[in-house]
PDB file of C-alpha atoms in Angstrom:
ATOM      1  CA  UNK L   1       0.137  -0.196   0.444  1.00 38.00           C
ATOM      2  CA  UNK L   2       1.691   3.300  -0.736  1.00 37.00           C
ATOM      3  CA  UNK L   3       0.355   4.841   3.190  1.00 41.00           C
ATOM      4  CA  UNK L   4       3.336   2.385   4.173  1.00 41.00           C
ATOM      5  CA  UNK L   5       6.495   4.994   4.801  1.00 44.00           C
ATOM      6  CA  UNK L   6       8.771   1.634   4.325  1.00 47.00           C
ATOM      7  CA  UNK L   7       8.372   1.779   0.953  1.00 46.00           C
ATOM      8  CA  UNK L   8      11.636   2.466  -1.516  1.00 46.00           C
ATOM      9  CA  UNK L   9       9.086   4.839  -3.849  1.00 46.00           C
ATOM     10  CA  UNK L  10       7.929   6.846  -0.933  1.00 44.00           C
ATOM     11  CA  UNK L  11      10.764   7.432   1.453  1.00 40.00           C
ATOM     12  CA  UNK L  12      12.620   8.596  -2.181  1.00 44.00           C
ATOM     13  CA  UNK L  13       9.648  11.134  -1.884  1.00 48.00           C
ATOM     14  CA  UNK L  14       9.751  11.933   1.144  1.00 47.00           C
ATOM     15  CA  UNK L  15      13.852  12.968   1.315  1.00 46.00           C
ATOM     16  CA  UNK L  16      13.059  14.418  -1.984  1.00 51.00           C
ATOM     17  CA  UNK L  17      10.329  16.599  -0.586  1.00 49.00           C
ATOM     18  CA  UNK L  18      12.387  17.266   2.423  1.00 42.00           C
ATOM     19  CA  UNK L  19      15.438  17.962   0.409  1.00 46.00           C
ATOM     20  CA  UNK L  20      15.530  21.687  -0.303  1.00 51.00           C
ATOM     21  CA  UNK L  21      14.614  23.238   3.250  1.00 49.00           C
ATOM     22  CA  UNK L  22      17.582  20.394   4.076  1.00 45.00           C
ATOM     23  CA  UNK L  23      20.203  22.423   1.926  1.00 52.00           C
ATOM     24  CA  UNK L  24      18.978  25.558   3.149  1.00 53.00           C
ATOM     25  CA  UNK L  25      19.496  24.945   7.415  1.00 53.00           C
ATOM     26  CA  UNK L  26      23.037  23.686   6.285  1.00 59.00           C
ATOM     27  CA  UNK L  27      24.111  26.432   4.190  1.00 61.00           C
ATOM     28  CA  UNK L  28      23.056  28.774   7.267  1.00 55.00           C
ATOM     29  CA  UNK L  29      24.914  26.913   9.840  1.00 65.00           C
ATOM     30  CA  UNK L  30      27.759  27.475   7.293  1.00 65.00           C
ATOM     31  CA  UNK L  31      27.420  30.814   6.781  1.00 64.00           C
ATOM     32  CA  UNK L  32      26.777  31.785  10.571  1.00 66.00           C
ATOM     33  CA  UNK L  33      28.573  32.810  12.998  1.00 75.00           C
ATOM     34  CA  UNK L  34      27.994  30.389  15.399  1.00 82.00           C
ATOM     35  CA  UNK L  35      29.849  27.552  15.477  1.00 91.00           C
ATOM     36  CA  UNK L  36      28.517  24.647  15.426  1.00 91.00           C
ATOM     37  CA  UNK L  37      29.724  20.973  15.596  1.00 93.00           C
ATOM     38  CA  UNK L  38      28.166  17.158  14.463  1.00 90.00           C
ATOM     39  CA  UNK L  39      29.527  14.958  17.201  1.00 91.00           C
ATOM     40  CA  UNK L  40      28.320  11.059  17.001  1.00 90.00           C
ATOM     41  CA  UNK L  41      28.467   8.889  19.588  1.00 88.00           C
ATOM     42  CA  UNK L  42      32.329   8.307  20.962  1.00 87.00           C
ATOM     43  CA  UNK L  43      33.185  12.065  20.301  1.00 90.00           C
ATOM     44  CA  UNK L  44      34.501  11.577  16.639  1.00 93.00           C
ATOM     45  CA  UNK L  45      33.506  14.790  14.409  1.00 94.00           C
ATOM     46  CA  UNK L  46      31.281  14.078  11.622  1.00 92.00           C
ATOM     47  CA  UNK L  47      30.478  18.005  10.116  1.00 91.00           C
ATOM     48  CA  UNK L  48      31.167  21.593  11.712  1.00 93.00           C
ATOM     49  CA  UNK L  49      30.467  25.031   9.943  1.00 92.00           C
ATOM     50  CA  UNK L  50      32.699  27.439   8.572  1.00 91.00           C
ATOM     51  CA  UNK L  51      33.049  29.234  11.671  1.00 92.00           C
ATOM     52  CA  UNK L  52      33.969  26.315  13.461  1.00 94.00           C
ATOM     53  CA  UNK L  53      36.811  25.422  11.604  1.00 94.00           C
ATOM     54  CA  UNK L  54      38.223  29.094  11.720  1.00 93.00           C
ATOM     55  CA  UNK L  55      37.971  28.980  15.300  1.00 93.00           C
ATOM     56  CA  UNK L  56      40.025  26.523  15.275  1.00 96.00           C
ATOM     57  CA  UNK L  57      42.365  26.470  12.889  1.00 96.00           C
ATOM     58  CA  UNK L  58      41.357  23.413  10.595  1.00 96.00           C
ATOM     59  CA  UNK L  59      40.229  22.828   7.575  1.00 95.00           C
ATOM     60  CA  UNK L  60      36.609  20.928   7.117  1.00 93.00           C
ATOM     61  CA  UNK L  61      38.740  17.961   5.696  1.00 95.00           C
ATOM     62  CA  UNK L  62      41.496  18.154   8.388  1.00 96.00           C
ATOM     63  CA  UNK L  63      38.097  18.427  11.321  1.00 94.00           C
ATOM     64  CA  UNK L  64      36.471  15.181  10.215  1.00 94.00           C
ATOM     65  CA  UNK L  65      39.661  13.593  10.824  1.00 95.00           C
ATOM     66  CA  UNK L  66      39.064  14.594  15.155  1.00 95.00           C
ATOM     67  CA  UNK L  67      37.437  13.915  18.172  1.00 93.00           C
ATOM     68  CA  UNK L  68      36.154  16.412  20.325  1.00 92.00           C
ATOM     69  CA  UNK L  69      39.632  15.493  22.545  1.00 94.00           C
ATOM     70  CA  UNK L  70      41.516  16.890  20.209  1.00 95.00           C
ATOM     71  CA  UNK L  71      40.406  19.665  21.026  1.00 95.00           C
ATOM     72  CA  UNK L  72      38.778  19.548  24.647  1.00 94.00           C
ATOM     73  CA  UNK L  73      42.291  19.206  26.903  1.00 94.00           C
ATOM     74  CA  UNK L  74      39.531  19.092  30.223  1.00 91.00           C
ATOM     75  CA  UNK L  75      37.623  16.069  28.768  1.00 89.00           C
ATOM     76  CA  UNK L  76      38.759  11.908  28.556  1.00 90.00           C
ATOM     77  CA  UNK L  77      37.391   9.195  26.738  1.00 88.00           C
ATOM     78  CA  UNK L  78      35.173   8.483  29.931  1.00 89.00           C
ATOM     79  CA  UNK L  79      33.934  12.349  30.116  1.00 88.00           C
ATOM     80  CA  UNK L  80      33.375  11.804  26.520  1.00 87.00           C
ATOM     81  CA  UNK L  81      30.838   8.708  26.813  1.00 86.00           C
ATOM     82  CA  UNK L  82      29.268   9.591  30.577  1.00 87.00           C
ATOM     83  CA  UNK L  83      28.354  13.033  29.224  1.00 86.00           C
ATOM     84  CA  UNK L  84      26.432  10.456  25.590  1.00 87.00           C
ATOM     85  CA  UNK L  85      24.103   8.682  28.832  1.00 87.00           C
ATOM     86  CA  UNK L  86      23.346  12.168  30.626  1.00 88.00           C
ATOM     87  CA  UNK L  87      22.598  14.142  26.865  1.00 89.00           C
ATOM     88  CA  UNK L  88      20.036  10.600  25.918  1.00 85.00           C
ATOM     89  CA  UNK L  89      18.305  10.516  28.509  1.00 87.00           C
ATOM     90  CA  UNK L  90      18.283  14.410  29.379  1.00 88.00           C
ATOM     91  CA  UNK L  91      18.208  15.888  25.403  1.00 89.00           C
ATOM     92  CA  UNK L  92      20.092  18.780  26.011  1.00 91.00           C
ATOM     93  CA  UNK L  93      23.012  19.968  28.076  1.00 90.00           C
ATOM     94  CA  UNK L  94      25.269  23.400  28.711  1.00 92.00           C
ATOM     95  CA  UNK L  95      28.083  23.688  29.906  1.00 90.00           C
ATOM     96  CA  UNK L  96      31.333  26.139  29.769  1.00 92.00           C
ATOM     97  CA  UNK L  97      34.919  24.455  28.764  1.00 92.00           C
ATOM     98  CA  UNK L  98      37.560  25.440  27.713  1.00 95.00           C
ATOM     99  CA  UNK L  99      39.132  24.223  23.581  1.00 95.00           C
ATOM    100  CA  UNK L 100      42.020  24.414  21.881  1.00 96.00           C
ATOM    101  CA  UNK L 101      42.932  25.985  17.890  1.00 96.00           C
ATOM    102  CA  UNK L 102      45.249  24.064  16.058  1.00 95.00           C
ATOM    103  CA  UNK L 103      48.410  26.102  17.160  1.00 94.00           C
ATOM    104  CA  UNK L 104      48.412  25.631  20.831  1.00 92.00           C
ATOM    105  CA  UNK L 105      46.361  28.672  22.428  1.00 94.00           C
ATOM    106  CA  UNK L 106      43.376  27.843  24.693  1.00 95.00           C
ATOM    107  CA  UNK L 107      40.018  29.638  24.815  1.00 95.00           C
ATOM    108  CA  UNK L 108      36.282  29.344  26.983  1.00 94.00           C
ATOM    109  CA  UNK L 109      32.948  28.287  25.615  1.00 94.00           C
ATOM    110  CA  UNK L 110      30.076  27.836  26.267  1.00 94.00           C
ATOM    111  CA  UNK L 111      28.461  24.617  24.903  1.00 92.00           C
ATOM    112  CA  UNK L 112      24.491  23.839  23.918  1.00 93.00           C
ATOM    113  CA  UNK L 113      24.682  19.771  23.034  1.00 92.00           C
ATOM    114  CA  UNK L 114      21.412  18.204  21.736  1.00 91.00           C
ATOM    115  CA  UNK L 115      20.452  14.875  21.788  1.00 90.00           C
ATOM    116  CA  UNK L 116      19.327  13.629  17.576  1.00 87.00           C
ATOM    117  CA  UNK L 117      18.412  10.467  16.317  1.00 85.00           C
ATOM    118  CA  UNK L 118      17.327  10.603  13.328  1.00 77.00           C
ATOM    119  CA  UNK L 119      16.768   7.690  11.526  1.00 75.00           C
ATOM    120  CA  UNK L 120      18.232   5.569  14.090  1.00 79.00           C
ATOM    121  CA  UNK L 121      21.612   7.326  14.183  1.00 83.00           C
ATOM    122  CA  UNK L 122      22.387   9.480  17.354  1.00 87.00           C
ATOM    123  CA  UNK L 123      25.015  11.886  17.412  1.00 86.00           C
ATOM    124  CA  UNK L 124      25.659  15.276  19.375  1.00 88.00           C
ATOM    125  CA  UNK L 125      24.148  18.294  17.567  1.00 90.00           C
ATOM    126  CA  UNK L 126      26.807  20.969  19.382  1.00 91.00           C
ATOM    127  CA  UNK L 127      26.198  25.152  19.855  1.00 92.00           C
ATOM    128  CA  UNK L 128      29.532  26.338  20.903  1.00 93.00           C
ATOM    129  CA  UNK L 129      30.264  30.140  21.352  1.00 92.00           C
ATOM    130  CA  UNK L 130      33.711  32.085  22.580  1.00 92.00           C
ATOM    131  CA  UNK L 131      33.325  33.633  26.124  1.00 92.00           C
ATOM    132  CA  UNK L 132      36.180  35.105  26.424  1.00 90.00           C
ATOM    133  CA  UNK L 133      34.915  38.411  26.224  1.00 89.00           C
ATOM    134  CA  UNK L 134      32.781  37.555  29.436  1.00 89.00           C
ATOM    135  CA  UNK L 135      34.834  35.157  30.845  1.00 88.00           C
ATOM    136  CA  UNK L 136      37.327  39.568  30.900  1.00 87.00           C
ATOM    137  CA  UNK L 137      34.352  40.725  32.398  1.00 88.00           C
ATOM    138  CA  UNK L 138      33.944  38.326  34.761  1.00 86.00           C
ATOM    139  CA  UNK L 139      37.307  38.919  36.386  1.00 86.00           C
ATOM    140  CA  UNK L 140      37.303  43.441  35.590  1.00 85.00           C
ATOM    141  CA  UNK L 141      33.736  42.565  38.021  1.00 83.00           C
ATOM    142  CA  UNK L 142      35.167  40.241  40.962  1.00 85.00           C
ATOM    143  CA  UNK L 143      38.568  42.569  41.045  1.00 83.00           C
ATOM    144  CA  UNK L 144      36.651  45.762  40.879  1.00 81.00           C
ATOM    145  CA  UNK L 145      33.931  43.370  43.696  1.00 79.00           C
ATOM    146  CA  UNK L 146      37.286  43.021  45.492  1.00 83.00           C
ATOM    147  CA  UNK L 147      38.497  46.462  45.485  1.00 85.00           C
ATOM    148  CA  UNK L 148      35.308  47.474  46.412  1.00 79.00           C
ATOM    149  CA  UNK L 149      35.326  45.753  49.796  1.00 81.00           C
ATOM    150  CA  UNK L 150      38.531  46.079  50.877  1.00 84.00           C
ATOM    151  CA  UNK L 151      37.801  50.016  50.583  1.00 82.00           C
ATOM    152  CA  UNK L 152      34.602  48.935  52.902  1.00 83.00           C
ATOM    153  CA  UNK L 153      35.793  46.997  55.027  1.00 82.00           C
ATOM    154  CA  UNK L 154      38.990  49.027  56.261  1.00 83.00           C
ATOM    155  CA  UNK L 155      37.552  52.353  55.955  1.00 86.00           C
ATOM    156  CA  UNK L 156      37.493  54.742  59.091  1.00 86.00           C
ATOM    157  CA  UNK L 157      33.659  55.261  58.480  1.00 88.00           C
ATOM    158  CA  UNK L 158      31.480  52.688  59.267  1.00 89.00           C
ATOM    159  CA  UNK L 159      29.640  51.219  56.277  1.00 89.00           C
ATOM    160  CA  UNK L 160      26.013  49.103  57.748  1.00 89.00           C
ATOM    161  CA  UNK L 161      24.197  47.489  54.799  1.00 90.00           C
ATOM    162  CA  UNK L 162      20.749  46.297  56.167  1.00 90.00           C
ATOM    163  CA  UNK L 163      18.352  44.110  53.520  1.00 90.00           C
ATOM    164  CA  UNK L 164      14.312  44.727  52.550  1.00 87.00           C
ATOM    165  CA  UNK L 165      13.736  43.414  56.002  1.00 88.00           C
ATOM    166  CA  UNK L 166      15.100  45.980  57.989  1.00 90.00           C
ATOM    167  CA  UNK L 167      17.820  43.543  58.922  1.00 92.00           C
ATOM    168  CA  UNK L 168      22.065  43.871  58.794  1.00 90.00           C
ATOM    169  CA  UNK L 169      23.748  42.082  56.561  1.00 91.00           C
ATOM    170  CA  UNK L 170      26.885  43.616  56.466  1.00 90.00           C
ATOM    171  CA  UNK L 171      29.000  45.944  59.289  1.00 90.00           C
ATOM    172  CA  UNK L 172      32.320  46.100  58.577  1.00 90.00           C
ATOM    173  CA  UNK L 173      34.989  47.569  61.325  1.00 90.00           C
ATOM    174  CA  UNK L 174      34.587  51.015  62.174  1.00 91.00           C
ATOM    175  CA  UNK L 175      30.864  49.981  63.093  1.00 91.00           C
ATOM    176  CA  UNK L 176      32.280  47.691  65.354  1.00 89.00           C
ATOM    177  CA  UNK L 177      34.648  50.257  67.172  1.00 89.00           C
ATOM    178  CA  UNK L 178      32.312  53.287  66.823  1.00 88.00           C
ATOM    179  CA  UNK L 179      29.121  51.046  68.856  1.00 88.00           C
ATOM    180  CA  UNK L 180      31.754  49.078  70.824  1.00 89.00           C
ATOM    181  CA  UNK L 181      29.997  46.703  70.424  1.00 90.00           C
ATOM    182  CA  UNK L 182      32.355  43.585  71.152  1.00 89.00           C
ATOM    183  CA  UNK L 183      32.755  41.137  67.318  1.00 90.00           C
ATOM    184  CA  UNK L 184      30.467  42.275  63.717  1.00 90.00           C
ATOM    185  CA  UNK L 185      28.610  38.981  64.377  1.00 89.00           C
ATOM    186  CA  UNK L 186      27.101  40.988  67.463  1.00 90.00           C
ATOM    187  CA  UNK L 187      26.156  43.190  64.702  1.00 90.00           C
ATOM    188  CA  UNK L 188      25.072  41.258  61.540  1.00 91.00           C
ATOM    189  CA  UNK L 189      21.165  40.645  61.478  1.00 91.00           C
ATOM    190  CA  UNK L 190      19.937  43.127  63.795  1.00 91.00           C
ATOM    191  CA  UNK L 191      17.155  44.588  62.901  1.00 92.00           C
ATOM    192  CA  UNK L 192      17.047  47.964  62.124  1.00 90.00           C
ATOM    193  CA  UNK L 193      13.611  48.075  63.393  1.00 91.00           C
ATOM    194  CA  UNK L 194      14.058  46.938  66.503  1.00 90.00           C
ATOM    195  CA  UNK L 195      17.246  49.289  67.802  1.00 89.00           C
ATOM    196  CA  UNK L 196      16.538  51.101  70.625  1.00 88.00           C
ATOM    197  CA  UNK L 197      19.236  53.529  70.344  1.00 87.00           C
ATOM    198  CA  UNK L 198      18.612  54.483  66.766  1.00 89.00           C
ATOM    199  CA  UNK L 199      14.792  55.080  67.492  1.00 89.00           C
ATOM    200  CA  UNK L 200      15.414  57.058  70.649  1.00 88.00           C
ATOM    201  CA  UNK L 201      18.489  58.871  69.118  1.00 89.00           C
ATOM    202  CA  UNK L 202      16.214  59.863  66.154  1.00 88.00           C
ATOM    203  CA  UNK L 203      18.008  58.230  64.029  1.00 89.00           C
ATOM    204  CA  UNK L 204      15.495  55.274  62.836  1.00 89.00           C
ATOM    205  CA  UNK L 205      12.853  58.036  61.465  1.00 89.00           C
ATOM    206  CA  UNK L 206      15.178  59.833  59.688  1.00 88.00           C
ATOM    207  CA  UNK L 207      16.129  56.506  57.985  1.00 88.00           C
ATOM    208  CA  UNK L 208      12.435  55.397  57.692  1.00 88.00           C
ATOM    209  CA  UNK L 209      12.527  58.956  56.106  1.00 86.00           C
ATOM    210  CA  UNK L 210      15.429  58.231  53.600  1.00 85.00           C
ATOM    211  CA  UNK L 211      13.154  55.090  52.417  1.00 84.00           C
ATOM    212  CA  UNK L 212      10.043  55.750  51.934  1.00 86.00           C
ATOM    213  CA  UNK L 213      11.224  58.869  50.016  1.00 86.00           C
ATOM    214  CA  UNK L 214      14.285  57.231  48.275  1.00 85.00           C
ATOM    215  CA  UNK L 215      15.869  60.255  48.601  1.00 83.00           C
ATOM    216  CA  UNK L 216      19.253  60.298  50.668  1.00 85.00           C
ATOM    217  CA  UNK L 217      19.167  62.152  54.148  1.00 82.00           C
ATOM    218  CA  UNK L 218      22.021  63.359  56.308  1.00 86.00           C
ATOM    219  CA  UNK L 219      22.104  64.364  60.367  1.00 86.00           C
ATOM    220  CA  UNK L 220      24.360  64.654  63.316  1.00 89.00           C
ATOM    221  CA  UNK L 221      22.526  62.328  66.137  1.00 89.00           C
ATOM    222  CA  UNK L 222      23.977  62.357  69.726  1.00 89.00           C
ATOM    223  CA  UNK L 223      22.470  58.423  70.580  1.00 86.00           C
ATOM    224  CA  UNK L 224      24.275  55.116  73.824  1.00 86.00           C
ATOM    225  CA  UNK L 225      24.452  52.413  71.224  1.00 85.00           C
ATOM    226  CA  UNK L 226      22.834  48.741  72.739  1.00 82.00           C
ATOM    227  CA  UNK L 227      26.762  49.027  73.856  1.00 86.00           C
ATOM    228  CA  UNK L 228      26.343  51.470  76.162  1.00 84.00           C
ATOM    229  CA  UNK L 229      28.536  53.542  74.221  1.00 87.00           C
ATOM    230  CA  UNK L 230      28.083  57.183  73.761  1.00 87.00           C
ATOM    231  CA  UNK L 231      28.999  59.313  70.718  1.00 83.00           C
ATOM    232  CA  UNK L 232      28.127  62.138  68.032  1.00 88.00           C
ATOM    233  CA  UNK L 233      27.829  61.010  64.681  1.00 87.00           C
ATOM    234  CA  UNK L 234      27.258  62.317  61.628  1.00 87.00           C
ATOM    235  CA  UNK L 235      25.143  59.734  59.416  1.00 87.00           C
ATOM    236  CA  UNK L 236      24.225  59.309  55.139  1.00 86.00           C
ATOM    237  CA  UNK L 237      21.557  57.111  54.732  1.00 85.00           C
ATOM    238  CA  UNK L 238      21.424  56.052  51.651  1.00 83.00           C
ATOM    239  CA  UNK L 239      18.210  53.194  50.005  1.00 77.00           C
ATOM    240  CA  UNK L 240      18.931  51.483  46.682  1.00 72.00           C
TER     241      UNK L 240
END
């Protein structure tokens, strides 16, 4: 019967029907500015687009003689097989790794892998992005965070940070010194709504005003801290 797909004539008709779409898809992938790889179950490269070849420094013919292990130095054969088992069950994986160019340099990549089963043949379809710029940006931001952290904790001015619930989540050593607290742990976790010294001195009302109006407030206060230390303080209230 004509409706049996197993009929050779029907199979041929189906292939002819989808051949133009497949050809257009392959052309688009080959001309893409992103790297794509087709990898078999053992990690051998079946095909790669032009950008993938250029990014690693190989011709397509040379690329097809390689396996993942030839340009992914962090992988082992055991890891390749293990990832395949995970991919078969999950259908998709996303991870960060490192690729190595033919001439030696390594660069960080983000890999999105899809499990493909076509006519009983299984393979990985991998989309690979070079994330060198992202990593450099992250490193720069980390350096800035560490520098800001050093500035905050080494400052001679007391700095406290409260979360949305009013709990103190950061206090530097100057806060400990000014308040007379035995340690930073005695300050962290305290709720701004329950600090009697702040309410008695008027600091609490000023802090609440800064919160409600979303505008900085600055004022001097005389207070006796919860640790029985008297002090004059000039306080900036800033709402983020």
